[in-house]
Structure formats: C-alpha cells, structure tokens
Tab-separated table of N, CA and C in Angstrom:
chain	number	residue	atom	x	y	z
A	199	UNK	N	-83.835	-22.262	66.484
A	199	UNK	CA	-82.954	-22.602	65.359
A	199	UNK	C	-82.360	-21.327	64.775
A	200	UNK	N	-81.204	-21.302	64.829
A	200	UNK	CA	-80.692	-19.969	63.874
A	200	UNK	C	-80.766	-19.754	62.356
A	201	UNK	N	-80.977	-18.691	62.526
A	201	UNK	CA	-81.873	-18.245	61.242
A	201	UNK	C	-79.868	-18.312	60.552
A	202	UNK	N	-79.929	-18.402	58.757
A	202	UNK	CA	-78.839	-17.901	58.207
A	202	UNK	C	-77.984	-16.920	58.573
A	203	UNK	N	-78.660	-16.006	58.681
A	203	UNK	CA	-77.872	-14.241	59.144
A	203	UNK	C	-76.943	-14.722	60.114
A	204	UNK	N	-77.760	-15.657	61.179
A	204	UNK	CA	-76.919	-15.557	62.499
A	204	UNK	C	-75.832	-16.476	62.310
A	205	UNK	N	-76.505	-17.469	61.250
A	205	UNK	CA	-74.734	-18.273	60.619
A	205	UNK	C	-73.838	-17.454	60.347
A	206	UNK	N	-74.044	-17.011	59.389
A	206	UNK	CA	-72.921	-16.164	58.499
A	206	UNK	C	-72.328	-14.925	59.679
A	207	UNK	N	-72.945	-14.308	60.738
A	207	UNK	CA	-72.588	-13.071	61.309
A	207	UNK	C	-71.147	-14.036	62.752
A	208	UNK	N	-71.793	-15.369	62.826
A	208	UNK	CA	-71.432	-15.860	63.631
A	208	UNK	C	-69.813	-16.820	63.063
A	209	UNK	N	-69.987	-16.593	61.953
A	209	UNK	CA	-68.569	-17.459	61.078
A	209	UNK	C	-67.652	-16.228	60.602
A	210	UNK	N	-68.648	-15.460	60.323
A	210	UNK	CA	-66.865	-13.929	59.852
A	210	UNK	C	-66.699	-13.686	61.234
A	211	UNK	N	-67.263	-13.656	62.326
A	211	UNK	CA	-66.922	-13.727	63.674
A	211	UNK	C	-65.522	-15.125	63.914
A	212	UNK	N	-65.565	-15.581	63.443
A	212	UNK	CA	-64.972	-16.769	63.863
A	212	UNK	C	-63.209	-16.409	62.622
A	213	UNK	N	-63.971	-15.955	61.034
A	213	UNK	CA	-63.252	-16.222	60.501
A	213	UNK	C	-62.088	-14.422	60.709
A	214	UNK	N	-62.857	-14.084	61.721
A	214	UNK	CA	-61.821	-12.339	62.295
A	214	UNK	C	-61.402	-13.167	63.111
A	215	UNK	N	-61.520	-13.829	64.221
A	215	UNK	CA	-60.065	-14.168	65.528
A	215	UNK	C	-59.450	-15.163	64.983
A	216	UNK	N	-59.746	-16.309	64.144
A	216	UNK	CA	-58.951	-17.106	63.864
A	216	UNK	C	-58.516	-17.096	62.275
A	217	UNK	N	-59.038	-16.296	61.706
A	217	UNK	CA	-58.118	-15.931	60.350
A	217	UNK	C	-58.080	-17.132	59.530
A	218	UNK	N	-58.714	-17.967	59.458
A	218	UNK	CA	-58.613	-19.057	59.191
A	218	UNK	C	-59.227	-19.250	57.993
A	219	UNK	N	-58.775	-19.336	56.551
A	219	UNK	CA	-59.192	-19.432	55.367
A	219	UNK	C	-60.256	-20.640	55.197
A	220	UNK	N	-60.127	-21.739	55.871
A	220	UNK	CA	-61.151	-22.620	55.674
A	220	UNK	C	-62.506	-21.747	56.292
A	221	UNK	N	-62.717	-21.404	56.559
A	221	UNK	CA	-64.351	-20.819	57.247
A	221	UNK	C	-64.384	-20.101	56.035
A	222	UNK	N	-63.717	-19.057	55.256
A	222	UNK	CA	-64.353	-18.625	54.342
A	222	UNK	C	-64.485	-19.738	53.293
A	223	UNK	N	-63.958	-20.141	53.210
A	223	UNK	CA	-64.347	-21.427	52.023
A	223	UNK	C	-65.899	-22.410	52.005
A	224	UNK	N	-65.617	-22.465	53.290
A	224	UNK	CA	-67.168	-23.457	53.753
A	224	UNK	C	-68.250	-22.097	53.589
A	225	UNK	N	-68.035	-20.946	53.984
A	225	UNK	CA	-69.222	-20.111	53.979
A	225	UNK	C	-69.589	-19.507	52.121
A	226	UNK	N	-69.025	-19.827	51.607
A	226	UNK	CA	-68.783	-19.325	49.962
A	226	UNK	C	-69.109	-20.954	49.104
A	227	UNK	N	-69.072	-22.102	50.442
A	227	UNK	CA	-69.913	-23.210	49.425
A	227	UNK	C	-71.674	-23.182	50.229
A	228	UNK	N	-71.517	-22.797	51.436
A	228	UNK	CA	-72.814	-22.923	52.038
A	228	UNK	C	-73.650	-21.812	51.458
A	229	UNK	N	-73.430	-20.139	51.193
A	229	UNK	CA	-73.644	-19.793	50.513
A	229	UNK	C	-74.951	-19.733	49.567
A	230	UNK	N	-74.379	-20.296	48.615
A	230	UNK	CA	-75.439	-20.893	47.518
A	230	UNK	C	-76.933	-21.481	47.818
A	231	UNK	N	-76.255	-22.361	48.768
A	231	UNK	CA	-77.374	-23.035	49.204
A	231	UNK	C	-78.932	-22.457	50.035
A	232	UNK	N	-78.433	-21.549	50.742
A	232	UNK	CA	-79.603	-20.661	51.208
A	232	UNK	C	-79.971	-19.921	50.428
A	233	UNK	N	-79.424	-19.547	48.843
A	233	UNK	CA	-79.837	-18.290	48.156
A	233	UNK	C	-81.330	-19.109	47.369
C-alpha cells in the first residue's frame, strides 16, 4: 500500500507533465486529511 509521501511525490509528478490545476486542488483537499 503506498504510504502518503508516495501519493503526494507521485501527483506533483503528474501535476509537472500535465499542468493540470485540478491535481493541485484534490492534493490541497486530500491534504488535511492525512495531517
């Protein structure tokens, strides 16, 4: 199971080639939730 880190390292990965403002949005509500 992936640990958080590897979420988050694996979505600014995603949100650098596709630039795509929704991934930062979902990662800034998911966020919270692991803190």
């Amino acid at each position: 199971m992936a640990t958080p880190v590897d979420v988050v390292k694996r979505t600014f990965d995603q949100i650098e080639r596709s630039h795509r403002p929704l991934f930062a949005l979902e990662l800034a509500q998911a966020v919270p939730m692991w803190s």
